[in-house]
Amino acid sequence: MNEVIIKDNAFLRQFETTVEGHLAKIEYSSQERKVFLTKLIIPEEITKEGFKENFIKAVLHHIQEQNLRVVPTSPQIAGFLRKNRQYKEMLPVGIRI
């Protein structure tokens, strides 16, 4: 797995990484120890195999290190969490995907 280095741009409320000269980002909002992942934006020029999954995993790992919960409001991220049940414990109580 290629490790993705992410930056938490708190000013723009997005996790971001640059690949092949293009900026990929996951927009978020946070409230009460929860991070709402609202939008996944990966430019079509980024063609690396498995990049999307590795990017989402890196962001989830970053959130997990801070002992925060995650609420995926982006359909793409919710779909990823559905397929990767090991992240289920990161969901707040009462949230199902």
mmCIF file with all atom_site columns, C-alpha atoms in Angstrom:
data_model
loop_
_atom_site.group_PDB
_atom_site.id
_atom_site.type_symbol
_atom_site.label_atom_id
_atom_site.label_alt_id
_atom_site.label_comp_id
_atom_site.label_asym_id
_atom_site.label_entity_id
_atom_site.label_seq_id
_atom_site.pdbx_PDB_ins_code
_atom_site.Cartn_x
_atom_site.Cartn_y
_atom_site.Cartn_z
_atom_site.occupancy
_atom_site.B_iso_or_equiv
_atom_site.pdbx_formal_charge
_atom_site.auth_seq_id
_atom_site.auth_comp_id
_atom_site.auth_asym_id
_atom_site.auth_atom_id
_atom_site.pdbx_PDB_model_num
ATOM 1  C CA . MET A 1 1  ? 0.000   0.000  0.000   1.00 0.00 ? 1  MET A CA 1
ATOM 2  C CA . ASN A 1 2  ? 1.337   3.415  -0.911  1.00 0.00 ? 2  ASN A CA 1
ATOM 3  C CA . GLU A 1 3  ? 1.143   5.650  2.110   1.00 0.00 ? 3  GLU A CA 1
ATOM 4  C CA . VAL A 1 4  ? -0.759  8.869  1.549   1.00 0.00 ? 4  VAL A CA 1
ATOM 5  C CA . ILE A 1 5  ? 0.499   11.920 3.427   1.00 0.00 ? 5  ILE A CA 1
ATOM 6  C CA . ILE A 1 6  ? -2.452  14.105 4.371   1.00 0.00 ? 6  ILE A CA 1
ATOM 7  C CA . LYS A 1 7  ? -2.634  17.644 5.663   1.00 0.00 ? 7  LYS A CA 1
ATOM 8  C CA . ASP A 1 8  ? -5.503  18.866 7.820   1.00 0.00 ? 8  ASP A CA 1
ATOM 9  C CA . ASN A 1 9  ? -6.261  22.307 6.406   1.00 0.00 ? 9  ASN A CA 1
ATOM 10 C CA . ALA A 1 10 ? -8.396  23.556 9.310   1.00 0.00 ? 10 ALA A CA 1
ATOM 11 C CA . PHE A 1 11 ? -8.914  26.966 7.702   1.00 0.00 ? 11 PHE A CA 1
ATOM 12 C CA . LEU A 1 12 ? -10.633 25.447 4.640   1.00 0.00 ? 12 LEU A CA 1
ATOM 13 C CA . ARG A 1 13 ? -11.967 22.490 6.676   1.00 0.00 ? 13 ARG A CA 1
ATOM 14 C CA . GLN A 1 14 ? -10.529 19.837 4.437   1.00 0.00 ? 14 GLN A CA 1
ATOM 15 C CA . PHE A 1 15 ? -8.038  17.004 4.509   1.00 0.00 ? 15 PHE A CA 1
ATOM 16 C CA . GLU A 1 16 ? -5.819  17.269 1.476   1.00 0.00 ? 16 GLU A CA 1
ATOM 17 C CA . THR A 1 17 ? -2.953  15.625 -0.352  1.00 0.00 ? 17 THR A CA 1
ATOM 18 C CA . THR A 1 18 ? -1.157  16.391 -3.589  1.00 0.00 ? 18 THR A CA 1
ATOM 19 C CA . VAL A 1 19 ? -0.621  13.598 -6.098  1.00 0.00 ? 19 VAL A CA 1
ATOM 20 C CA . GLU A 1 20 ? 0.884   13.996 -9.557  1.00 0.00 ? 20 GLU A CA 1
ATOM 21 C CA . GLY A 1 21 ? 0.615   17.774 -9.085  1.00 0.00 ? 21 GLY A CA 1
ATOM 22 C CA . HIS A 1 22 ? -3.130  17.659 -8.374  1.00 0.00 ? 22 HIS A CA 1
ATOM 23 C CA . LEU A 1 23 ? -4.931  18.365 -5.095  1.00 0.00 ? 23 LEU A CA 1
ATOM 24 C CA . ALA A 1 24 ? -7.265  15.681 -3.747  1.00 0.00 ? 24 ALA A CA 1
ATOM 25 C CA . LYS A 1 25 ? -9.406  16.605 -0.760  1.00 0.00 ? 25 LYS A CA 1
ATOM 26 C CA . ILE A 1 26 ? -12.071 15.475 1.642   1.00 0.00 ? 26 ILE A CA 1
ATOM 27 C CA . GLU A 1 27 ? -14.135 18.348 2.992   1.00 0.00 ? 27 GLU A CA 1
ATOM 28 C CA . TYR A 1 28 ? -15.401 18.128 6.551   1.00 0.00 ? 28 TYR A CA 1
ATOM 29 C CA . SER A 1 29 ? -17.129 19.882 9.391   1.00 0.00 ? 29 SER A CA 1
ATOM 30 C CA . SER A 1 30 ? -16.707 19.067 13.044  1.00 0.00 ? 30 SER A CA 1
ATOM 31 C CA . GLN A 1 31 ? -18.980 19.304 16.022  1.00 0.00 ? 31 GLN A CA 1
ATOM 32 C CA . GLU A 1 32 ? -18.980 17.738 19.501  1.00 0.00 ? 32 GLU A CA 1
ATOM 33 C CA . ARG A 1 33 ? -16.036 15.350 18.958  1.00 0.00 ? 33 ARG A CA 1
ATOM 34 C CA . LYS A 1 34 ? -17.464 14.193 15.627  1.00 0.00 ? 34 LYS A CA 1
ATOM 35 C CA . VAL A 1 35 ? -16.024 14.777 12.163  1.00 0.00 ? 35 VAL A CA 1
ATOM 36 C CA . PHE A 1 36 ? -18.593 14.902 9.359   1.00 0.00 ? 36 PHE A CA 1
ATOM 37 C CA . LEU A 1 37 ? -16.915 13.876 6.097   1.00 0.00 ? 37 LEU A CA 1
ATOM 38 C CA . THR A 1 38 ? -19.049 15.783 3.623   1.00 0.00 ? 38 THR A CA 1
ATOM 39 C CA . LYS A 1 39 ? -17.382 15.646 0.212   1.00 0.00 ? 39 LYS A CA 1
ATOM 40 C CA . LEU A 1 40 ? -14.662 13.640 -1.530  1.00 0.00 ? 40 LEU A CA 1
ATOM 41 C CA . ILE A 1 41 ? -12.963 15.427 -4.427  1.00 0.00 ? 41 ILE A CA 1
ATOM 42 C CA . ILE A 1 42 ? -10.366 13.559 -6.464  1.00 0.00 ? 42 ILE A CA 1
ATOM 43 C CA . PRO A 1 43 ? -9.369  15.145 -9.784  1.00 0.00 ? 43 PRO A CA 1
ATOM 44 C CA . GLU A 1 44 ? -9.746  12.775 -12.727 1.00 0.00 ? 44 GLU A CA 1
ATOM 45 C CA . GLU A 1 45 ? -6.062  13.341 -13.538 1.00 0.00 ? 45 GLU A CA 1
ATOM 46 C CA . ILE A 1 46 ? -5.116  11.255 -10.489 1.00 0.00 ? 46 ILE A CA 1
ATOM 47 C CA . THR A 1 47 ? -5.088  7.752  -11.915 1.00 0.00 ? 47 THR A CA 1
ATOM 48 C CA . LYS A 1 48 ? -3.058  5.850  -9.309  1.00 0.00 ? 48 LYS A CA 1
ATOM 49 C CA . GLU A 1 49 ? -4.483  2.400  -8.633  1.00 0.00 ? 49 GLU A CA 1
ATOM 50 C CA . GLY A 1 50 ? -6.181  2.264  -5.224  1.00 0.00 ? 50 GLY A CA 1
ATOM 51 C CA . PHE A 1 51 ? -5.529  5.944  -4.454  1.00 0.00 ? 51 PHE A CA 1
ATOM 52 C CA . LYS A 1 52 ? -9.099  6.715  -3.345  1.00 0.00 ? 52 LYS A CA 1
ATOM 53 C CA . GLU A 1 53 ? -9.157  3.878  -0.798  1.00 0.00 ? 53 GLU A CA 1
ATOM 54 C CA . ASN A 1 54 ? -5.698  4.744  0.537   1.00 0.00 ? 54 ASN A CA 1
ATOM 55 C CA . PHE A 1 55 ? -6.657  8.424  0.845   1.00 0.00 ? 55 PHE A CA 1
ATOM 56 C CA . ILE A 1 56 ? -9.838  7.605  2.793   1.00 0.00 ? 56 ILE A CA 1
ATOM 57 C CA . LYS A 1 57 ? -7.906  5.185  5.040   1.00 0.00 ? 57 LYS A CA 1
ATOM 58 C CA . ALA A 1 58 ? -5.280  7.859  5.791   1.00 0.00 ? 58 ALA A CA 1
ATOM 59 C CA . VAL A 1 59 ? -7.979  10.378 6.745   1.00 0.00 ? 59 VAL A CA 1
ATOM 60 C CA . LEU A 1 60 ? -9.780  7.833  8.944   1.00 0.00 ? 60 LEU A CA 1
ATOM 61 C CA . HIS A 1 61 ? -6.497  6.930  10.642  1.00 0.00 ? 61 HIS A CA 1
ATOM 62 C CA . HIS A 1 62 ? -5.838  10.628 11.334  1.00 0.00 ? 62 HIS A CA 1
ATOM 63 C CA . ILE A 1 63 ? -9.326  11.026 12.850  1.00 0.00 ? 63 ILE A CA 1
ATOM 64 C CA . GLN A 1 64 ? -8.909  7.843  14.892  1.00 0.00 ? 64 GLN A CA 1
ATOM 65 C CA . GLU A 1 65 ? -5.593  9.070  16.354  1.00 0.00 ? 65 GLU A CA 1
ATOM 66 C CA . GLN A 1 66 ? -7.455  12.074 17.767  1.00 0.00 ? 66 GLN A CA 1
ATOM 67 C CA . ASN A 1 67 ? -10.108 9.829  19.396  1.00 0.00 ? 67 ASN A CA 1
ATOM 68 C CA . LEU A 1 68 ? -12.873 11.439 17.360  1.00 0.00 ? 68 LEU A CA 1
ATOM 69 C CA . ARG A 1 69 ? -15.936 9.826  15.811  1.00 0.00 ? 69 ARG A CA 1
ATOM 70 C CA . VAL A 1 70 ? -16.678 9.953  12.097  1.00 0.00 ? 70 VAL A CA 1
ATOM 71 C CA . VAL A 1 71 ? -19.996 10.595 10.356  1.00 0.00 ? 71 VAL A CA 1
ATOM 72 C CA . PRO A 1 72 ? -19.771 9.909  6.605   1.00 0.00 ? 72 PRO A CA 1
ATOM 73 C CA . THR A 1 73 ? -22.251 12.155 4.814   1.00 0.00 ? 73 THR A CA 1
ATOM 74 C CA . SER A 1 74 ? -20.476 11.679 1.470   1.00 0.00 ? 74 SER A CA 1
ATOM 75 C CA . PRO A 1 75 ? -21.971 8.675  -0.388  1.00 0.00 ? 75 PRO A CA 1
ATOM 76 C CA . GLN A 1 76 ? -18.497 7.585  -1.561  1.00 0.00 ? 76 GLN A CA 1
ATOM 77 C CA . ILE A 1 77 ? -17.077 7.562  1.964   1.00 0.00 ? 77 ILE A CA 1
ATOM 78 C CA . ALA A 1 78 ? -20.177 5.855  3.389   1.00 0.00 ? 78 ALA A CA 1
ATOM 79 C CA . GLY A 1 79 ? -19.787 3.170  0.711   1.00 0.00 ? 79 GLY A CA 1
ATOM 80 C CA . PHE A 1 80 ? -16.141 2.700  1.687   1.00 0.00 ? 80 PHE A CA 1
ATOM 81 C CA . LEU A 1 81 ? -17.122 2.260  5.358   1.00 0.00 ? 81 LEU A CA 1
ATOM 82 C CA . ARG A 1 82 ? -19.813 -0.246 4.382   1.00 0.00 ? 82 ARG A CA 1
ATOM 83 C CA . LYS A 1 83 ? -17.185 -2.374 2.619   1.00 0.00 ? 83 LYS A CA 1
ATOM 84 C CA . ASN A 1 84 ? -14.540 -1.933 5.336   1.00 0.00 ? 84 ASN A CA 1
ATOM 85 C CA . ARG A 1 85 ? -16.300 -2.890 8.537   1.00 0.00 ? 85 ARG A CA 1
ATOM 86 C CA . GLN A 1 86 ? -13.110 -2.537 10.636  1.00 0.00 ? 86 GLN A CA 1
ATOM 87 C CA . TYR A 1 87 ? -13.895 1.190  10.823  1.00 0.00 ? 87 TYR A CA 1
ATOM 88 C CA . LYS A 1 88 ? -17.387 0.580  12.262  1.00 0.00 ? 88 LYS A CA 1
ATOM 89 C CA . GLU A 1 89 ? -16.251 1.414  15.826  1.00 0.00 ? 89 GLU A CA 1
ATOM 90 C CA . MET A 1 90 ? -15.472 4.959  14.653  1.00 0.00 ? 90 MET A CA 1
ATOM 91 C CA . LEU A 1 91 ? -19.154 5.671  14.064  1.00 0.00 ? 91 LEU A CA 1
ATOM 92 C CA . PRO A 1 92 ? -21.051 7.497  16.829  1.00 0.00 ? 92 PRO A CA 1
ATOM 93 C CA . VAL A 1 93 ? -23.667 5.552  18.756  1.00 0.00 ? 93 VAL A CA 1
ATOM 94 C CA . GLY A 1 94 ? -26.881 5.321  16.756  1.00 0.00 ? 94 GLY A CA 1
ATOM 95 C CA . ILE A 1 95 ? -25.296 5.970  13.337  1.00 0.00 ? 95 ILE A CA 1
ATOM 96 C CA . ARG A 1 96 ? -25.623 3.128  10.846  1.00 0.00 ? 96 ARG A CA 1
ATOM 97 C CA . ILE A 1 97 ? -24.428 2.965  7.289   1.00 0.00 ? 97 ILE A CA 1
#
